PDB file of C-alpha atoms in Angstrom:
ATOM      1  CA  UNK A   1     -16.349  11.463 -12.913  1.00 49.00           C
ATOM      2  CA  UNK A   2     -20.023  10.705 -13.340  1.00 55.00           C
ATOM      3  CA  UNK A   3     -18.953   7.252 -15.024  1.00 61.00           C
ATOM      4  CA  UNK A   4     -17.596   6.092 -12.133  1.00 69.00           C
ATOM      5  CA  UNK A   5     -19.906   7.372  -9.586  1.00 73.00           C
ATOM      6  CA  UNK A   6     -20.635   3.688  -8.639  1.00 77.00           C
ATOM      7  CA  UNK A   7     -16.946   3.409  -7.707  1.00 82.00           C
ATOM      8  CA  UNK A   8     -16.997   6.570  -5.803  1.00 85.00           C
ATOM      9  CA  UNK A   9     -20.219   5.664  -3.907  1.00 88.00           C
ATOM     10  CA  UNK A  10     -18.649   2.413  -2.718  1.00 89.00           C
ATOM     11  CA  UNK A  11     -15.365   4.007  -1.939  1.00 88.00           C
ATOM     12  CA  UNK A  12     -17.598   6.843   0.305  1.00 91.00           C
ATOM     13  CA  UNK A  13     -19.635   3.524   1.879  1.00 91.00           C
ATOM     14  CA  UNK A  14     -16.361   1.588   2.681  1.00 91.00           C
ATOM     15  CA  UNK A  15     -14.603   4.273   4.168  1.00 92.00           C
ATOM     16  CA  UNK A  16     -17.695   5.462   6.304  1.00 92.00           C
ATOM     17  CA  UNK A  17     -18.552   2.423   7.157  1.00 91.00           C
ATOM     18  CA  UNK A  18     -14.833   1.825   8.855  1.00 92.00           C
ATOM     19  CA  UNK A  19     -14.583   5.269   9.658  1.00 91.00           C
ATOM     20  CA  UNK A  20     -17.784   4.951  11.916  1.00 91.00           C
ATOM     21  CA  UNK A  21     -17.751   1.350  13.241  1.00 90.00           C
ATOM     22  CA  UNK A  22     -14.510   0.733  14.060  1.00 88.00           C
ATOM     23  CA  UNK A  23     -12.046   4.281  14.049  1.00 87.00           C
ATOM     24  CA  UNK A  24     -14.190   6.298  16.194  1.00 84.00           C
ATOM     25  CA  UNK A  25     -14.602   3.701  18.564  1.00 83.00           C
ATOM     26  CA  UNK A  26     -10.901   3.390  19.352  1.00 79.00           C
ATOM     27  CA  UNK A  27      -9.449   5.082  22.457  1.00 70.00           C
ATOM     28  CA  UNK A  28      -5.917   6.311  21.712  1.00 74.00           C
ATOM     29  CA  UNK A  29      -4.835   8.493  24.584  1.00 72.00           C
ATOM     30  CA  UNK A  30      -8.097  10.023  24.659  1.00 69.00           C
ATOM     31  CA  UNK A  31      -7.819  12.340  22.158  1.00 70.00           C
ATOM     32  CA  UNK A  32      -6.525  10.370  18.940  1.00 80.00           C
ATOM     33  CA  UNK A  33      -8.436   9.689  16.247  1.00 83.00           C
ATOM     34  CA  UNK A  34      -7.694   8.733  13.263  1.00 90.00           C
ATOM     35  CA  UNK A  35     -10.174  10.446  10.499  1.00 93.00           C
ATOM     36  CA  UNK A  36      -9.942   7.961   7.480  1.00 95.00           C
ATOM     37  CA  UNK A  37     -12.895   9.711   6.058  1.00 95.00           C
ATOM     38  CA  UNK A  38     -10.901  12.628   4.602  1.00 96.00           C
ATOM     39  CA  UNK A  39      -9.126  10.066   2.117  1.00 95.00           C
ATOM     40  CA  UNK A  40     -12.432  10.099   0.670  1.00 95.00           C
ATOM     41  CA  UNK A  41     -12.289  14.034  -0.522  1.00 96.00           C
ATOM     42  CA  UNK A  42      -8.511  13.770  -0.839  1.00 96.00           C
ATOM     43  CA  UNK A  43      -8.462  11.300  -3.856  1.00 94.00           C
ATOM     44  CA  UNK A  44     -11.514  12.835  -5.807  1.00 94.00           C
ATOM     45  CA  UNK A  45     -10.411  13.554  -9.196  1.00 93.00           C
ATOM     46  CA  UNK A  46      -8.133  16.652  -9.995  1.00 94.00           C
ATOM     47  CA  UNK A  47     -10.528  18.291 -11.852  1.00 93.00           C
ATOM     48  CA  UNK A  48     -13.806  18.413 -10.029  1.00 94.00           C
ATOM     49  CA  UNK A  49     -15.348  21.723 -10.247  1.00 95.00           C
ATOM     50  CA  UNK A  50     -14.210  23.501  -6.762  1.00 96.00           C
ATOM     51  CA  UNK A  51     -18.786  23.489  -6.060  1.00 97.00           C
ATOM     52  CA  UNK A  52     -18.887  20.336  -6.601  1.00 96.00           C
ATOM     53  CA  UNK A  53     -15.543  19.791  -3.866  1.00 97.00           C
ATOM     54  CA  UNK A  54     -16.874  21.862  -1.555  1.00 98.00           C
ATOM     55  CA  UNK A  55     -20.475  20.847  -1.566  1.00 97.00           C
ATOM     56  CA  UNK A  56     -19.034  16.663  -1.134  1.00 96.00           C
ATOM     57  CA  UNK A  57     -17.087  17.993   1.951  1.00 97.00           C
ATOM     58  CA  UNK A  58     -19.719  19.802   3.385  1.00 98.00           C
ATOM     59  CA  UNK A  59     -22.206  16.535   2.733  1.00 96.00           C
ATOM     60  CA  UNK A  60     -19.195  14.542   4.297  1.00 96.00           C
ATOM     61  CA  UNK A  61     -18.722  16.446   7.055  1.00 96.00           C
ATOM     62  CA  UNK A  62     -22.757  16.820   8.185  1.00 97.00           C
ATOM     63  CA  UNK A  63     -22.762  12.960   7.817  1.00 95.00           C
ATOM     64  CA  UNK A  64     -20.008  12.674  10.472  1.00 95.00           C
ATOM     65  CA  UNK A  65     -21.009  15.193  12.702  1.00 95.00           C
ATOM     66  CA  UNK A  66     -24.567  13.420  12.761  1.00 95.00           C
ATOM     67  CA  UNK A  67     -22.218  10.068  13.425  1.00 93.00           C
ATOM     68  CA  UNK A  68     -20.381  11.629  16.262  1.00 90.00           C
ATOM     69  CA  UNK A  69     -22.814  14.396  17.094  1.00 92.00           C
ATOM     70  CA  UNK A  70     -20.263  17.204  17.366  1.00 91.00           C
ATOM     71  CA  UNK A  71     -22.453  20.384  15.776  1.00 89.00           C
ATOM     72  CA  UNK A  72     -20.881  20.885  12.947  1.00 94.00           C
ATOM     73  CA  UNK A  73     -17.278  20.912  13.688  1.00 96.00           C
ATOM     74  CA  UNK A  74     -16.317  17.999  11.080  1.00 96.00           C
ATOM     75  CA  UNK A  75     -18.580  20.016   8.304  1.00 97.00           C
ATOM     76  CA  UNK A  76     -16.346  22.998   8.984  1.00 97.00           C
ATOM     77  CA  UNK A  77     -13.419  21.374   9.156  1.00 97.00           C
ATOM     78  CA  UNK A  78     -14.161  19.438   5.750  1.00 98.00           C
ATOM     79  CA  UNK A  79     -15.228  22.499   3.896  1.00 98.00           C
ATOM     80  CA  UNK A  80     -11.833  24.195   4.622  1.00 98.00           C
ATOM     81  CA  UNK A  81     -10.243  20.872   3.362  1.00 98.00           C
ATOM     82  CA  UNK A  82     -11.863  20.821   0.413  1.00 98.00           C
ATOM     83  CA  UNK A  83     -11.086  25.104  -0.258  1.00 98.00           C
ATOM     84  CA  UNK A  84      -7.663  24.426   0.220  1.00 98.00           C
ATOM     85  CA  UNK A  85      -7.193  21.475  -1.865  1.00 97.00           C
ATOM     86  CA  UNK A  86      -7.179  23.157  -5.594  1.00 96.00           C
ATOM     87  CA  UNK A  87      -4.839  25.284  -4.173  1.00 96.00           C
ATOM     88  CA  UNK A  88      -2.749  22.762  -2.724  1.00 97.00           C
ATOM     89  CA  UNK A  89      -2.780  20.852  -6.082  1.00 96.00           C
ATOM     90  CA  UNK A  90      -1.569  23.130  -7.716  1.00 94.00           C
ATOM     91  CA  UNK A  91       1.406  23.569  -5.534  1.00 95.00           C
ATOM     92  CA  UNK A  92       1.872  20.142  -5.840  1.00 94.00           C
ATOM     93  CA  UNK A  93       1.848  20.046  -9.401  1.00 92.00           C
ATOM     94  CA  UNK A  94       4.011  17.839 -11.693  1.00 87.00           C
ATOM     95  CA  UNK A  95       5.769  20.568 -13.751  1.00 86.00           C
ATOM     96  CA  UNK A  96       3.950  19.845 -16.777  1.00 88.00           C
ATOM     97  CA  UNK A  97       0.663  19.508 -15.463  1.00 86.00           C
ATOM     98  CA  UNK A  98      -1.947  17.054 -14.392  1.00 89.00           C
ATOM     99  CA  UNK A  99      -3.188  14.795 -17.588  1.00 88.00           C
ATOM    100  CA  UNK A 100      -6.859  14.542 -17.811  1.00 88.00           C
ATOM    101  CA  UNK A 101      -8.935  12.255 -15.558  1.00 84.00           C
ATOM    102  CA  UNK A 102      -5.492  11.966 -12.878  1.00 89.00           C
ATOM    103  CA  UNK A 103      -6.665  11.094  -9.451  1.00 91.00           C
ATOM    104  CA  UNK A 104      -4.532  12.283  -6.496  1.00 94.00           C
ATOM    105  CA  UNK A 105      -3.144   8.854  -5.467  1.00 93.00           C
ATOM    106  CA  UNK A 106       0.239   6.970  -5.472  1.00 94.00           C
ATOM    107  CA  UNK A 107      -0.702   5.000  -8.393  1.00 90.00           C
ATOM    108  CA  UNK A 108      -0.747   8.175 -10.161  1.00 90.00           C
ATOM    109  CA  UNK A 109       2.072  10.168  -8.935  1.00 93.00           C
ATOM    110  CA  UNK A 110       4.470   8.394  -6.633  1.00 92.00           C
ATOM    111  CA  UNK A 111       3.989   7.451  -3.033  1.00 94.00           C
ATOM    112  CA  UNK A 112       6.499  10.851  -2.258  1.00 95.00           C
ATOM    113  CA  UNK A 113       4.063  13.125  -3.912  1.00 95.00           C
ATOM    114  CA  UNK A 114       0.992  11.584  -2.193  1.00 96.00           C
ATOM    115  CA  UNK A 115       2.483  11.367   1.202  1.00 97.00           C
ATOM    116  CA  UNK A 116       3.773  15.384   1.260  1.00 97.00           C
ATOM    117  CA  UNK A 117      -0.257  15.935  -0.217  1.00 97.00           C
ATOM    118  CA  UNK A 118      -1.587  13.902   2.407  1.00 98.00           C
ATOM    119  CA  UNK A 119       0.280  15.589   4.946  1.00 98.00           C
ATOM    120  CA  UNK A 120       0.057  19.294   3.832  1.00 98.00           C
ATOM    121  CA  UNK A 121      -3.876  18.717   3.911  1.00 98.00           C
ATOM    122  CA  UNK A 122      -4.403  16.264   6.914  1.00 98.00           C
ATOM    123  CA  UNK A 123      -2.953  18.676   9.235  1.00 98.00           C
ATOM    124  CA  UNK A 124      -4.480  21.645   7.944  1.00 98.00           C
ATOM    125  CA  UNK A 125      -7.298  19.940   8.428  1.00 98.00           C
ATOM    126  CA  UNK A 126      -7.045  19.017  11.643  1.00 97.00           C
ATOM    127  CA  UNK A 127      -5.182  22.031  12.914  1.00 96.00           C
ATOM    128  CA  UNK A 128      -8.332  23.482  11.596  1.00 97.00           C
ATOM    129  CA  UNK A 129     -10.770  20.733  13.155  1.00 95.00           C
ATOM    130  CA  UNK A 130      -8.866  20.918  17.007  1.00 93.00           C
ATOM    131  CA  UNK A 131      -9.102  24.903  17.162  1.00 93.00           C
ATOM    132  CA  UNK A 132     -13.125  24.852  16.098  1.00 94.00           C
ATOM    133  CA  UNK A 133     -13.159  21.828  18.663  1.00 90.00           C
ATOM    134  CA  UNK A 134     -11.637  23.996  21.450  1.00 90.00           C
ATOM    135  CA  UNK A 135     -13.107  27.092  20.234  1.00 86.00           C
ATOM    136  CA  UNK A 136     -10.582  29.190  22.756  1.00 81.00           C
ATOM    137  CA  UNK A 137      -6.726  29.825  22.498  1.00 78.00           C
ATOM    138  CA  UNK A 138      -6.340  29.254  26.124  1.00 85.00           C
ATOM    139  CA  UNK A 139      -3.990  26.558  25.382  1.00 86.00           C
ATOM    140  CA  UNK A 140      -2.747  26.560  22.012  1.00 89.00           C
ATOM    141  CA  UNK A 141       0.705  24.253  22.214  1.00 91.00           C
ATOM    142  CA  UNK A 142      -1.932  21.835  23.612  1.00 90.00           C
ATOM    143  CA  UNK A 143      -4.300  21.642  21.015  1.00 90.00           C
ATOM    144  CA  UNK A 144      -1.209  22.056  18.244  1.00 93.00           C
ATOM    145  CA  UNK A 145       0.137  18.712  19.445  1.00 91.00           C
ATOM    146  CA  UNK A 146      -3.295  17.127  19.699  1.00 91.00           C
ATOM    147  CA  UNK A 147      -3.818  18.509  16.196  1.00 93.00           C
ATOM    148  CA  UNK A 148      -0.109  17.377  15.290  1.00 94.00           C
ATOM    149  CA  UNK A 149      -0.396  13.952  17.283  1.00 93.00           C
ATOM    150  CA  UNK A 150      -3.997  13.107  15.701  1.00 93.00           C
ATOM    151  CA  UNK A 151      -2.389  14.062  12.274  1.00 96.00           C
ATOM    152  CA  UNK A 152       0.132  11.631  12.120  1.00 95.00           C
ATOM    153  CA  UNK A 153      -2.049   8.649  13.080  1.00 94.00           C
ATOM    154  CA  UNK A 154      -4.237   9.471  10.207  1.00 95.00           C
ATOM    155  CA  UNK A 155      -1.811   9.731   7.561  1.00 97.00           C
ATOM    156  CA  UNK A 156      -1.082   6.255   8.979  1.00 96.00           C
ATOM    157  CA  UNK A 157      -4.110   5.043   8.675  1.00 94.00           C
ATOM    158  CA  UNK A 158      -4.636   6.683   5.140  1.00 96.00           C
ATOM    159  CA  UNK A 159      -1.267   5.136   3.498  1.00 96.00           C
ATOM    160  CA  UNK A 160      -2.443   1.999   4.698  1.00 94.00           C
ATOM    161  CA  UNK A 161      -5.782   2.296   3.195  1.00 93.00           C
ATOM    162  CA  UNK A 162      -4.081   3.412   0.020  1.00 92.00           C
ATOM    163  CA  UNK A 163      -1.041   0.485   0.131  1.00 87.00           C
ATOM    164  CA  UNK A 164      -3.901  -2.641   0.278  1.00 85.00           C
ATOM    165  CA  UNK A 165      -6.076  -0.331  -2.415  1.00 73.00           C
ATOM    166  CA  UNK A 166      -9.184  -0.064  -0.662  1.00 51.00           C
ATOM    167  CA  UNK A 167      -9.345   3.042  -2.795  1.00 51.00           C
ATOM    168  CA  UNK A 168      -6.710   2.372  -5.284  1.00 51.00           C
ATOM    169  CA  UNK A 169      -8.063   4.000  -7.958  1.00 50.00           C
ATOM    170  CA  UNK A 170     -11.693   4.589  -9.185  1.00 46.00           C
ATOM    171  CA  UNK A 171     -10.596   4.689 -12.808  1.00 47.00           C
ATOM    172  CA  UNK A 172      -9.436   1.159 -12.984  1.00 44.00           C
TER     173      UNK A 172
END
């Protein structure tokens, strides 16, 4: 990973940089929006060391929440992404493994396998991310189809990014 932290650090600038000055400025019914900034975590290598993960979500996270100024909601919300994803990996796992130095993209293992990732983990994420945002199960059907509603637009948004290789691959 550390030879292509140049490739990384652009990928992390790019999708910031849209993430911040033109996603979270769009109004979609109030309450929609699209977080491209998780593809960022999402196609990391396989084999980071879970620290390492969870410390780049946390970093992540702060930097949007000081973006948006929500308190730490997105740092939350990105630290449970990146606990989950090992786990989720594995689930996802080819049955003979992941080869050395495989990034979790469609390049890699098929659009299929990267669009049931990239679900499984976008709406945990935001499931997660809506419920620290309401902080109350007063209305919880409400904030499940906010969660639900938000979640679709950015798998969207990150199969797009993904289909004209913004972040095709940082091994290339």
């Amino acid at each position: 990973m550390i030879n292509y932290l140049g490739k990384y650090l652009i990928n992390f600038l790019v999708i910031v940089f849209i993430q911040v000055l033109i996603l979270n400025n769009l109004n979609l019914g109030g309450y929609i929006n699209p977080w491209l900034y998780l593809l960022f975590i999402l196609i990391l290598p396989v084999e980071i060391p879970d620290w390492m993960l969870l410390l780049i979500g946390f970093l992540t996270g702060l930097l949007m929440d000081m973006f948006l100024n929500t308190i730490g909601m997105h740092a939350s919300a990105t630290v449970f992404l990146a606990f989950i994803r090992p786990f989720l990996l594995r689930f996802f796992a080819p049955r003979d493994g992941y080869e050395p130095g495989s990034l979790p993209i469609p390049s890699h293992f098929g659009v299929g396998w990267f669009l049931k990732y990239v679900s499984v983990t976008v709406v945990a994420h935001h499931i997660f991310l809506f419920y620290v945002e309401v902080f109350n199960f007063d209305t919880p059907l409400l904030t499940l189809w906010k969660a639900i509603v938000s979640s679709v637009f950015t798998i969207a948004f990150i199969m797009v990014a993904q289909m004209f290789g913004a972040t095709k691959s940082s091994r290339s």
